[in-house]
JSON list of C-alpha atoms in Angstrom, two decimals:
[
{"chain": "S", "resi": 1, "resn": "MET", "atom": "CA", "xyz": [57.23, 30.26, 18.32]},
{"chain": "S", "resi": 2, "resn": "LEU", "atom": "CA", "xyz": [56.93, 33.28, 16.05]},
{"chain": "S", "resi": 3, "resn": "THR", "atom": "CA", "xyz": [60.32, 34.69, 16.96]},
{"chain": "S", "resi": 4, "resn": "PRO", "atom": "CA", "xyz": [62.50, 32.24, 14.95]},
{"chain": "S", "resi": 5, "resn": "PHE", "atom": "CA", "xyz": [60.27, 32.74, 11.93]},
{"chain": "S", "resi": 6, "resn": "VAL", "atom": "CA", "xyz": [60.46, 36.53, 12.11]},
{"chain": "S", "resi": 7, "resn": "LYS", "atom": "CA", "xyz": [64.24, 36.42, 12.41]},
{"chain": "S", "resi": 8, "resn": "THR", "atom": "CA", "xyz": [64.46, 34.10, 9.41]},
{"chain": "S", "resi": 9, "resn": "CYS", "atom": "CA", "xyz": [62.29, 36.45, 7.35]},
{"chain": "S", "resi": 10, "resn": "VAL", "atom": "CA", "xyz": [64.71, 39.28, 7.89]},
{"chain": "S", "resi": 11, "resn": "ILE", "atom": "CA", "xyz": [67.49, 37.17, 6.34]},
{"chain": "S", "resi": 12, "resn": "LEU", "atom": "CA", "xyz": [65.50, 35.81, 3.41]},
{"chain": "S", "resi": 13, "resn": "LEU", "atom": "CA", "xyz": [67.02, 36.48, 0.01]},
{"chain": "S", "resi": 14, "resn": "SER", "atom": "CA", "xyz": [64.10, 35.45, -2.16]},
{"chain": "S", "resi": 15, "resn": "ILE", "atom": "CA", "xyz": [60.71, 37.16, -1.92]},
{"chain": "S", "resi": 16, "resn": "GLU", "atom": "CA", "xyz": [58.25, 37.23, -4.82]},
{"chain": "S", "resi": 17, "resn": "GLN", "atom": "CA", "xyz": [55.16, 39.44, -4.85]},
{"chain": "S", "resi": 18, "resn": "GLN", "atom": "CA", "xyz": [51.87, 38.42, -6.49]},
{"chain": "S", "resi": 19, "resn": "LYS", "atom": "CA", "xyz": [53.34, 35.01, -7.29]},
{"chain": "S", "resi": 20, "resn": "SER", "atom": "CA", "xyz": [50.98, 32.85, -9.34]},
{"chain": "S", "resi": 21, "resn": "LEU", "atom": "CA", "xyz": [51.05, 29.06, -9.26]},
{"chain": "S", "resi": 22, "resn": "LYS", "atom": "CA", "xyz": [49.04, 26.84, -11.58]},
{"chain": "S", "resi": 23, "resn": "LEU", "atom": "CA", "xyz": [50.73, 23.46, -11.53]},
{"chain": "S", "resi": 24, "resn": "ASP", "atom": "CA", "xyz": [48.18, 21.65, -13.69]},
{"chain": "S", "resi": 25, "resn": "LEU", "atom": "CA", "xyz": [46.00, 22.87, -16.55]},
{"chain": "S", "resi": 26, "resn": "ASP", "atom": "CA", "xyz": [42.86, 21.61, -14.82]},
{"chain": "S", "resi": 27, "resn": "ALA", "atom": "CA", "xyz": [43.87, 22.72, -11.32]},
{"chain": "S", "resi": 28, "resn": "HIS", "atom": "CA", "xyz": [42.64, 25.79, -9.47]},
{"chain": "S", "resi": 29, "resn": "GLY", "atom": "CA", "xyz": [45.47, 28.34, -9.58]},
{"chain": "S", "resi": 30, "resn": "VAL", "atom": "CA", "xyz": [46.63, 30.44, -6.63]},
{"chain": "S", "resi": 31, "resn": "ARG", "atom": "CA", "xyz": [48.23, 33.86, -6.33]},
{"chain": "S", "resi": 32, "resn": "PHE", "atom": "CA", "xyz": [50.33, 34.58, -3.26]},
{"chain": "S", "resi": 33, "resn": "ASP", "atom": "CA", "xyz": [50.59, 38.17, -2.02]},
{"chain": "S", "resi": 34, "resn": "ALA", "atom": "CA", "xyz": [54.15, 37.44, -0.91]},
{"chain": "S", "resi": 35, "resn": "TYR", "atom": "CA", "xyz": [56.04, 34.20, -1.49]},
{"chain": "S", "resi": 36, "resn": "ALA", "atom": "CA", "xyz": [59.20, 34.00, 0.63]},
{"chain": "S", "resi": 37, "resn": "LYS", "atom": "CA", "xyz": [61.85, 31.29, 0.32]},
{"chain": "S", "resi": 38, "resn": "SER", "atom": "CA", "xyz": [65.01, 30.32, 2.14]},
{"chain": "S", "resi": 39, "resn": "ASP", "atom": "CA", "xyz": [67.13, 27.19, 2.33]},
{"chain": "S", "resi": 40, "resn": "GLN", "atom": "CA", "xyz": [65.14, 26.01, 5.36]},
{"chain": "S", "resi": 41, "resn": "MET", "atom": "CA", "xyz": [61.55, 27.10, 4.79]},
{"chain": "S", "resi": 42, "resn": "TRP", "atom": "CA", "xyz": [58.99, 28.59, 2.39]},
{"chain": "S", "resi": 43, "resn": "ALA", "atom": "CA", "xyz": [56.22, 30.96, 3.41]},
{"chain": "S", "resi": 44, "resn": "GLU", "atom": "CA", "xyz": [53.12, 32.51, 1.88]},
{"chain": "S", "resi": 45, "resn": "ILE", "atom": "CA", "xyz": [51.93, 35.76, 3.43]},
{"chain": "S", "resi": 46, "resn": "GLU", "atom": "CA", "xyz": [48.74, 37.62, 2.61]},
{"chain": "S", "resi": 47, "resn": "MET", "atom": "CA", "xyz": [46.15, 40.05, 3.88]},
{"chain": "S", "resi": 48, "resn": "GLN", "atom": "CA", "xyz": [42.58, 38.92, 4.51]},
{"chain": "S", "resi": 49, "resn": "THR", "atom": "CA", "xyz": [39.84, 41.52, 4.89]},
{"chain": "S", "resi": 50, "resn": "TYR", "atom": "CA", "xyz": [36.76, 39.37, 4.21]},
{"chain": "S", "resi": 51, "resn": "THR", "atom": "CA", "xyz": [35.29, 37.15, 6.90]},
{"chain": "S", "resi": 52, "resn": "ASP", "atom": "CA", "xyz": [33.56, 34.73, 4.52]},
{"chain": "S", "resi": 53, "resn": "ASP", "atom": "CA", "xyz": [36.79, 33.15, 3.26]},
{"chain": "S", "resi": 54, "resn": "TYR", "atom": "CA", "xyz": [37.40, 29.53, 4.22]},
{"chain": "S", "resi": 55, "resn": "LEU", "atom": "CA", "xyz": [40.85, 30.09, 5.65]},
{"chain": "S", "resi": 56, "resn": "GLY", "atom": "CA", "xyz": [41.29, 26.51, 6.85]},
{"chain": "S", "resi": 57, "resn": "LYS", "atom": "CA", "xyz": [40.70, 25.02, 3.41]},
{"chain": "S", "resi": 58, "resn": "ARG", "atom": "CA", "xyz": [42.55, 27.89, 1.73]},
{"chain": "S", "resi": 59, "resn": "SER", "atom": "CA", "xyz": [45.55, 27.19, 3.98]},
{"chain": "S", "resi": 60, "resn": "ARG", "atom": "CA", "xyz": [45.41, 23.49, 3.15]},
{"chain": "S", "resi": 61, "resn": "TYR", "atom": "CA", "xyz": [45.47, 24.22, -0.58]},
{"chain": "S", "resi": 62, "resn": "TYR", "atom": "CA", "xyz": [48.27, 26.79, -0.26]},
{"chain": "S", "resi": 63, "resn": "HIS", "atom": "CA", "xyz": [50.48, 24.34, 1.62]},
{"chain": "S", "resi": 64, "resn": "ALA", "atom": "CA", "xyz": [49.81, 21.67, -1.02]},
{"chain": "S", "resi": 65, "resn": "ASN", "atom": "CA", "xyz": [50.75, 24.04, -3.83]},
{"chain": "S", "resi": 66, "resn": "MET", "atom": "CA", "xyz": [53.99, 25.05, -2.14]},
{"chain": "S", "resi": 67, "resn": "ASP", "atom": "CA", "xyz": [54.91, 21.38, -1.70]},
{"chain": "S", "resi": 68, "resn": "MET", "atom": "CA", "xyz": [54.17, 20.61, -5.36]},
{"chain": "S", "resi": 69, "resn": "ASP", "atom": "CA", "xyz": [56.07, 23.72, -6.44]},
{"chain": "S", "resi": 70, "resn": "PHE", "atom": "CA", "xyz": [59.15, 22.43, -4.63]},
{"chain": "S", "resi": 71, "resn": "LEU", "atom": "CA", "xyz": [59.11, 18.65, -4.90]},
{"chain": "S", "resi": 72, "resn": "GLU", "atom": "CA", "xyz": [60.28, 17.70, -8.37]},
{"chain": "S", "resi": 73, "resn": "ALA", "atom": "CA", "xyz": [60.03, 14.19, -9.78]},
{"chain": "S", "resi": 74, "resn": "GLY", "atom": "CA", "xyz": [62.50, 11.86, -8.11]},
{"chain": "S", "resi": 75, "resn": "LYS", "atom": "CA", "xyz": [63.06, 13.98, -4.99]},
{"chain": "S", "resi": 76, "resn": "PRO", "atom": "CA", "xyz": [62.45, 12.22, -1.64]},
{"chain": "S", "resi": 77, "resn": "TYR", "atom": "CA", "xyz": [59.78, 13.45, 0.76]},
{"chain": "S", "resi": 78, "resn": "LYS", "atom": "CA", "xyz": [62.43, 14.24, 3.37]},
{"chain": "S", "resi": 79, "resn": "SER", "atom": "CA", "xyz": [63.65, 17.10, 1.18]},
{"chain": "S", "resi": 80, "resn": "LEU", "atom": "CA", "xyz": [60.38, 19.02, 1.56]},
{"chain": "S", "resi": 81, "resn": "LYS", "atom": "CA", "xyz": [60.78, 22.42, 3.19]},
{"chain": "S", "resi": 82, "resn": "THR", "atom": "CA", "xyz": [59.00, 23.61, 6.29]},
{"chain": "S", "resi": 83, "resn": "THR", "atom": "CA", "xyz": [56.07, 25.67, 4.99]},
{"chain": "S", "resi": 84, "resn": "TYR", "atom": "CA", "xyz": [54.18, 28.53, 6.60]},
{"chain": "S", "resi": 85, "resn": "VAL", "atom": "CA", "xyz": [50.91, 30.09, 5.50]},
{"chain": "S", "resi": 86, "resn": "ILE", "atom": "CA", "xyz": [50.40, 33.42, 7.24]},
{"chain": "S", "resi": 87, "resn": "PHE", "atom": "CA", "xyz": [47.09, 35.28, 7.12]},
{"chain": "S", "resi": 88, "resn": "ILE", "atom": "CA", "xyz": [47.09, 38.86, 8.38]},
{"chain": "S", "resi": 89, "resn": "CYS", "atom": "CA", "xyz": [43.39, 39.33, 9.15]},
{"chain": "S", "resi": 90, "resn": "THR", "atom": "CA", "xyz": [41.44, 42.49, 9.94]},
{"chain": "S", "resi": 91, "resn": "PHE", "atom": "CA", "xyz": [38.94, 40.31, 11.84]},
{"chain": "S", "resi": 92, "resn": "ASP", "atom": "CA", "xyz": [39.03, 37.47, 14.36]},
{"chain": "S", "resi": 93, "resn": "TYR", "atom": "CA", "xyz": [38.64, 34.39, 12.17]},
{"chain": "S", "resi": 94, "resn": "ILE", "atom": "CA", "xyz": [39.09, 31.89, 15.03]},
{"chain": "S", "resi": 95, "resn": "GLY", "atom": "CA", "xyz": [36.91, 33.89, 17.40]},
{"chain": "S", "resi": 96, "resn": "ALA", "atom": "CA", "xyz": [38.89, 33.39, 20.62]},
{"chain": "S", "resi": 97, "resn": "GLY", "atom": "CA", "xyz": [40.00, 37.01, 20.97]},
{"chain": "S", "resi": 98, "resn": "GLU", "atom": "CA", "xyz": [43.71, 36.25, 20.60]},
{"chain": "S", "resi": 99, "resn": "PRO", "atom": "CA", "xyz": [46.17, 38.32, 18.56]},
{"chain": "S", "resi": 100, "resn": "VAL", "atom": "CA", "xyz": [48.04, 35.31, 17.11]},
{"chain": "S", "resi": 101, "resn": "TYR", "atom": "CA", "xyz": [46.88, 31.78, 16.36]},
{"chain": "S", "resi": 102, "resn": "PHE", "atom": "CA", "xyz": [49.67, 29.27, 15.60]},
{"chain": "S", "resi": 103, "resn": "LEU", "atom": "CA", "xyz": [48.05, 26.20, 14.05]},
{"chain": "S", "resi": 104, "resn": "LEU", "atom": "CA", "xyz": [49.58, 22.81, 13.35]},
{"chain": "S", "resi": 105, "resn": "SER", "atom": "CA", "xyz": [48.62, 19.12, 13.07]},
{"chain": "S", "resi": 106, "resn": "PHE", "atom": "CA", "xyz": [47.59, 17.61, 16.38]},
{"chain": "S", "resi": 107, "resn": "ASP", "atom": "CA", "xyz": [46.51, 14.21, 17.74]},
{"chain": "S", "resi": 108, "resn": "MET", "atom": "CA", "xyz": [43.37, 15.08, 19.71]},
{"chain": "S", "resi": 109, "resn": "LYS", "atom": "CA", "xyz": [43.06, 11.73, 21.48]},
{"chain": "S", "resi": 110, "resn": "ASN", "atom": "CA", "xyz": [46.60, 11.50, 22.82]},
{"chain": "S", "resi": 111, "resn": "GLY", "atom": "CA", "xyz": [47.44, 15.19, 23.03]},
{"chain": "S", "resi": 112, "resn": "LEU", "atom": "CA", "xyz": [50.43, 14.87, 20.72]},
{"chain": "S", "resi": 113, "resn": "TYR", "atom": "CA", "xyz": [51.81, 17.06, 17.97]},
{"chain": "S", "resi": 114, "resn": "PHE", "atom": "CA", "xyz": [52.29, 15.52, 14.53]},
{"chain": "S", "resi": 115, "resn": "ASP", "atom": "CA", "xyz": [55.15, 17.42, 12.97]},
{"chain": "S", "resi": 116, "resn": "ASP", "atom": "CA", "xyz": [54.52, 17.45, 9.24]},
{"chain": "S", "resi": 117, "resn": "PHE", "atom": "CA", "xyz": [56.54, 20.70, 9.07]},
{"chain": "S", "resi": 118, "resn": "ARG", "atom": "CA", "xyz": [53.43, 22.58, 7.94]},
{"chain": "S", "resi": 119, "resn": "TYR", "atom": "CA", "xyz": [52.24, 25.56, 9.98]},
{"chain": "S", "resi": 120, "resn": "THR", "atom": "CA", "xyz": [49.50, 28.13, 9.59]},
{"chain": "S", "resi": 121, "resn": "ILE", "atom": "CA", "xyz": [49.62, 31.45, 11.43]},
{"chain": "S", "resi": 122, "resn": "VAL", "atom": "CA", "xyz": [46.54, 33.66, 11.67]},
{"chain": "S", "resi": 123, "resn": "LEU", "atom": "CA", "xyz": [46.96, 37.21, 12.96]},
{"chain": "S", "resi": 124, "resn": "ASN", "atom": "CA", "xyz": [43.94, 39.04, 14.35]},
{"chain": "S", "resi": 125, "resn": "THR", "atom": "CA", "xyz": [44.63, 42.78, 14.11]},
{"chain": "S", "resi": 126, "resn": "LYS", "atom": "CA", "xyz": [41.28, 43.65, 15.74]},
{"chain": "S", "resi": 127, "resn": "CYS", "atom": "CA", "xyz": [41.98, 41.99, 19.07]},
{"chain": "S", "resi": 128, "resn": "ASP", "atom": "CA", "xyz": [42.34, 43.87, 22.37]},
{"chain": "S", "resi": 129, "resn": "PRO", "atom": "CA", "xyz": [45.54, 45.99, 21.98]},
{"chain": "S", "resi": 130, "resn": "ALA", "atom": "CA", "xyz": [46.61, 44.97, 25.49]},
{"chain": "S", "resi": 131, "resn": "LYS", "atom": "CA", "xyz": [46.98, 41.36, 24.28]},
{"chain": "S", "resi": 132, "resn": "VAL", "atom": "CA", "xyz": [49.19, 42.15, 21.31]},
{"chain": "S", "resi": 133, "resn": "PRO", "atom": "CA", "xyz": [52.85, 41.11, 21.72]},
{"chain": "S", "resi": 134, "resn": "GLU", "atom": "CA", "xyz": [55.11, 44.14, 21.89]},
{"chain": "S", "resi": 135, "resn": "LYS", "atom": "CA", "xyz": [56.93, 43.38, 18.64]},
{"chain": "S", "resi": 136, "resn": "LEU", "atom": "CA", "xyz": [53.66, 43.11, 16.74]},
{"chain": "S", "resi": 137, "resn": "ARG", "atom": "CA", "xyz": [52.02, 46.27, 18.10]},
{"chain": "S", "resi": 138, "resn": "PRO", "atom": "CA", "xyz": [53.41, 48.65, 15.45]},
{"chain": "S", "resi": 139, "resn": "LEU", "atom": "CA", "xyz": [52.29, 46.31, 12.66]},
{"chain": "S", "resi": 140, "resn": "PHE", "atom": "CA", "xyz": [48.79, 45.88, 14.10]},
{"chain": "S", "resi": 141, "resn": "ALA", "atom": "CA", "xyz": [48.49, 49.62, 14.67]},
{"chain": "S", "resi": 142, "resn": "TYR", "atom": "CA", "xyz": [49.61, 50.32, 11.10]},
{"chain": "S", "resi": 143, "resn": "ILE", "atom": "CA", "xyz": [47.06, 47.93, 9.60]},
{"chain": "S", "resi": 144, "resn": "ASN", "atom": "CA", "xyz": [44.25, 49.33, 11.73]},
{"chain": "S", "resi": 145, "resn": "ASP", "atom": "CA", "xyz": [45.18, 52.99, 11.15]},
{"chain": "S", "resi": 146, "resn": "PRO", "atom": "CA", "xyz": [48.15, 53.77, 8.87]},
{"chain": "S", "resi": 147, "resn": "GLU", "atom": "CA", "xyz": [48.00, 57.48, 9.70]},
{"chain": "S", "resi": 148, "resn": "ARG", "atom": "CA", "xyz": [48.78, 57.08, 13.42]},
{"chain": "S", "resi": 149, "resn": "VAL", "atom": "CA", "xyz": [51.92, 54.93, 13.47]},
{"chain": "S", "resi": 150, "resn": "ASP", "atom": "CA", "xyz": [55.18, 56.43, 14.77]},
{"chain": "S", "resi": 151, "resn": "ASP", "atom": "CA", "xyz": [57.35, 53.33, 14.55]},
{"chain": "S", "resi": 152, "resn": "GLU", "atom": "CA", "xyz": [60.33, 53.92, 12.24]},
{"chain": "S", "resi": 153, "resn": "PHE", "atom": "CA", "xyz": [60.25, 50.46, 10.65]},
{"chain": "S", "resi": 154, "resn": "ILE", "atom": "CA", "xyz": [56.52, 50.71, 9.93]},
{"chain": "S", "resi": 155, "resn": "GLN", "atom": "CA", "xyz": [57.01, 54.17, 8.44]},
{"chain": "S", "resi": 156, "resn": "THR", "atom": "CA", "xyz": [59.55, 52.61, 6.07]},
{"chain": "S", "resi": 157, "resn": "ILE", "atom": "CA", "xyz": [56.96, 50.01, 5.06]},
{"chain": "S", "resi": 158, "resn": "GLU", "atom": "CA", "xyz": [54.34, 52.69, 4.49]},
{"chain": "S", "resi": 159, "resn": "ALA", "atom": "CA", "xyz": [56.74, 54.71, 2.35]},
{"chain": "S", "resi": 160, "resn": "ARG", "atom": "CA", "xyz": [57.37, 51.69, 0.12]},
{"chain": "S", "resi": 161, "resn": "VAL", "atom": "CA", "xyz": [53.66, 50.91, -0.08]},
{"chain": "S", "resi": 162, "resn": "CYS", "atom": "CA", "xyz": [52.89, 54.49, -1.11]},
{"chain": "S", "resi": 163, "resn": "LYS", "atom": "CA", "xyz": [55.69, 54.40, -3.67]},
{"chain": "S", "resi": 164, "resn": "PHE", "atom": "CA", "xyz": [54.42, 51.34, -5.48]},
{"chain": "S", "resi": 165, "resn": "ASN", "atom": "CA", "xyz": [50.69, 51.26, -4.72]},
{"chain": "S", "resi": 166, "resn": "SER", "atom": "CA", "xyz": [48.24, 53.94, -3.70]},
{"chain": "S", "resi": 167, "resn": "ARG", "atom": "CA", "xyz": [45.72, 52.95, -1.01]},
{"chain": "S", "resi": 168, "resn": "GLU", "atom": "CA", "xyz": [42.97, 53.42, -3.55]},
{"chain": "S", "resi": 169, "resn": "TRP", "atom": "CA", "xyz": [44.67, 50.93, -5.88]},
{"chain": "S", "resi": 170, "resn": "ARG", "atom": "CA", "xyz": [45.21, 48.44, -3.06]},
{"chain": "S", "resi": 171, "resn": "ASN", "atom": "CA", "xyz": [41.55, 48.60, -2.04]},
{"chain": "S", "resi": 172, "resn": "LYS", "atom": "CA", "xyz": [40.42, 48.17, -5.63]},
{"chain": "S", "resi": 173, "resn": "GLN", "atom": "CA", "xyz": [42.73, 45.21, -6.15]},
{"chain": "S", "resi": 174, "resn": "MET", "atom": "CA", "xyz": [41.58, 43.49, -2.97]},
{"chain": "S", "resi": 175, "resn": "THR", "atom": "CA", "xyz": [37.94, 44.10, -3.81]},
{"chain": "S", "resi": 176, "resn": "LEU", "atom": "CA", "xyz": [38.37, 42.99, -7.42]},
{"chain": "S", "resi": 177, "resn": "ALA", "atom": "CA", "xyz": [40.17, 39.80, -6.42]},
{"chain": "S", "resi": 178, "resn": "HIS", "atom": "CA", "xyz": [37.41, 38.97, -3.95]},
{"chain": "S", "resi": 179, "resn": "LEU", "atom": "CA", "xyz": [34.65, 39.66, -6.47]},
{"chain": "S", "resi": 180, "resn": "MET", "atom": "CA", "xyz": [36.40, 37.60, -9.15]},
{"chain": "S", "resi": 181, "resn": "GLU", "atom": "CA", "xyz": [36.83, 34.68, -6.79]},
{"chain": "S", "resi": 182, "resn": "ASN", "atom": "CA", "xyz": [33.18, 34.85, -5.73]},
{"chain": "S", "resi": 183, "resn": "ALA", "atom": "CA", "xyz": [32.07, 35.10, -9.35]},
{"chain": "S", "resi": 184, "resn": "GLU", "atom": "CA", "xyz": [34.19, 32.07, -10.25]},
{"chain": "S", "resi": 185, "resn": "GLU", "atom": "CA", "xyz": [32.68, 30.09, -7.38]},
{"chain": "S", "resi": 186, "resn": "ARG", "atom": "CA", "xyz": [29.14, 31.12, -8.36]},
{"chain": "S", "resi": 187, "resn": "GLY", "atom": "CA", "xyz": [29.89, 30.14, -11.97]},
{"chain": "S", "resi": 188, "resn": "ARG", "atom": "CA", "xyz": [31.04, 26.69, -10.89]},
{"chain": "S", "resi": 189, "resn": "LYS", "atom": "CA", "xyz": [27.93, 26.16, -8.77]},
{"chain": "S", "resi": 190, "resn": "GLU", "atom": "CA", "xyz": [25.59, 27.38, -11.52]},
{"chain": "S", "resi": 191, "resn": "GLY", "atom": "CA", "xyz": [27.36, 25.16, -14.06]},
{"chain": "S", "resi": 192, "resn": "GLN", "atom": "CA", "xyz": [27.03, 22.19, -11.75]},
{"chain": "S", "resi": 193, "resn": "LYS", "atom": "CA", "xyz": [23.30, 22.83, -11.29]},
{"chain": "S", "resi": 194, "resn": "GLU", "atom": "CA", "xyz": [22.78, 23.17, -15.05]},
{"chain": "S", "resi": 195, "resn": "GLY", "atom": "CA", "xyz": [24.66, 19.93, -15.66]},
{"chain": "S", "resi": 196, "resn": "GLU", "atom": "CA", "xyz": [22.59, 18.06, -13.08]},
{"chain": "S", "resi": 197, "resn": "ALA", "atom": "CA", "xyz": [19.35, 19.40, -14.56]},
{"chain": "S", "resi": 198, "resn": "ARG", "atom": "CA", "xyz": [20.49, 18.31, -18.03]},
{"chain": "S", "resi": 199, "resn": "VAL", "atom": "CA", "xyz": [21.25, 14.77, -16.85]},
{"chain": "S", "resi": 200, "resn": "ASN", "atom": "CA", "xyz": [17.93, 14.54, -15.01]},
{"chain": "S", "resi": 201, "resn": "GLN", "atom": "CA", "xyz": [16.06, 15.62, -18.13]},
{"chain": "S", "resi": 202, "resn": "LEU", "atom": "CA", "xyz": [17.87, 13.01, -20.23]},
{"chain": "S", "resi": 203, "resn": "ASN", "atom": "CA", "xyz": [17.10, 10.29, -17.67]},
{"chain": "S", "resi": 204, "resn": "GLN", "atom": "CA", "xyz": [13.41, 11.20, -17.71]},
{"chain": "S", "resi": 205, "resn": "LEU", "atom": "CA", "xyz": [13.27, 11.07, -21.52]},
{"chain": "S", "resi": 206, "resn": "LEU", "atom": "CA", "xyz": [15.00, 7.68, -21.60]},
{"chain": "S", "resi": 207, "resn": "ILE", "atom": "CA", "xyz": [12.61, 6.27, -18.98]},
{"chain": "S", "resi": 208, "resn": "GLN", "atom": "CA", "xyz": [9.60, 7.60, -20.88]},
{"chain": "S", "resi": 209, "resn": "ALA", "atom": "CA", "xyz": [10.93, 5.95, -24.05]},
{"chain": "S", "resi": 210, "resn": "GLY", "atom": "CA", "xyz": [11.52, 2.67, -22.24]},
{"chain": "S", "resi": 211, "resn": "ARG", "atom": "CA", "xyz": [15.26, 2.80, -23.04]},
{"chain": "S", "resi": 212, "resn": "LEU", "atom": "CA", "xyz": [16.47, 1.47, -19.73]},
{"chain": "S", "resi": 213, "resn": "GLU", "atom": "CA", "xyz": [19.56, -0.18, -21.17]},
{"chain": "S", "resi": 214, "resn": "ASP", "atom": "CA", "xyz": [20.62, 3.18, -22.64]},
{"chain": "S", "resi": 215, "resn": "LEU", "atom": "CA", "xyz": [19.96, 4.78, -19.26]},
{"chain": "S", "resi": 216, "resn": "GLU", "atom": "CA", "xyz": [22.23, 2.29, -17.51]},
{"chain": "S", "resi": 217, "resn": "ARG", "atom": "CA", "xyz": [24.97, 2.62, -20.13]},
{"chain": "S", "resi": 218, "resn": "ALA", "atom": "CA", "xyz": [24.86, 6.44, -20.04]},
{"chain": "S", "resi": 219, "resn": "SER", "atom": "CA", "xyz": [25.35, 6.40, -16.27]},
{"chain": "S", "resi": 220, "resn": "LYS", "atom": "CA", "xyz": [28.71, 4.67, -16.79]},
{"chain": "S", "resi": 221, "resn": "ASP", "atom": "CA", "xyz": [29.83, 5.97, -20.19]},
{"chain": "S", "resi": 222, "resn": "GLU", "atom": "CA", "xyz": [30.27, 9.76, -20.44]},
{"chain": "S", "resi": 223, "resn": "GLU", "atom": "CA", "xyz": [30.93, 9.64, -24.18]},
{"chain": "S", "resi": 224, "resn": "TYR", "atom": "CA", "xyz": [27.72, 7.73, -24.81]},
{"chain": "S", "resi": 225, "resn": "GLN", "atom": "CA", "xyz": [25.86, 10.13, -22.53]},
{"chain": "S", "resi": 226, "resn": "ASN", "atom": "CA", "xyz": [27.05, 13.03, -24.71]},
{"chain": "S", "resi": 227, "resn": "GLU", "atom": "CA", "xyz": [25.77, 11.18, -27.78]},
{"chain": "S", "resi": 228, "resn": "LEU", "atom": "CA", "xyz": [22.36, 10.94, -26.14]},
{"chain": "S", "resi": 229, "resn": "PHE", "atom": "CA", "xyz": [22.45, 14.65, -25.28]},
{"chain": "S", "resi": 230, "resn": "ALA", "atom": "CA", "xyz": [22.94, 15.34, -28.98]},
{"chain": "S", "resi": 231, "resn": "GLU", "atom": "CA", "xyz": [20.20, 12.90, -29.96]},
{"chain": "S", "resi": 232, "resn": "PHE", "atom": "CA", "xyz": [17.65, 14.57, -27.67]},
{"chain": "S", "resi": 233, "resn": "HIS", "atom": "CA", "xyz": [18.96, 18.09, -28.44]},
{"chain": "S", "resi": 234, "resn": "LEU", "atom": "CA", "xyz": [19.79, 18.80, -24.81]}
]
């Protein structure tokens, strides 16, 4: 099933690198390593070198952002493109020892595919080399050891990579992006804990003061709750 996709990629006329999407001010933005578009399909392609990423949920969010990026107000659902999210992993995220995982919606009970035209492909470059499809072997070999690849096409890729980005820069960027994402996640969790502690403290003070009606109102009225925070200097 990969072959039609690979052939389409060769013909694509629109490829954006480091494409950022933030479709709502309050939404979590995304940045695609490579965002490829054609008349028939859209695809997001990126490297993954950290095993603690939630690729399933990340894939779900990427697909949703591509759909929202395309579907303008008034357009019918039938006009949505086929979307692919492709993770090139330096580890076996699924854990079955396969070089390629092609994932799609599936009815477990009846054994039927549900074609929502949304596909996720996970490549495992660390699998047994004997299992790797012939056309993917040069790519896998290049990712695992860029210095030992003789394939002419892969050498062209390496030349372009070296022209625009040194390996040192790539490693720093990947590490920085990962650290920033982890820091953002930690910040959200710490903020959530602080908010919960603040609410709990307010509730305790209201109970001690016998202000049960205020307690009930604050649980439903955020603006009034903020007034009480100010009153109790929380």
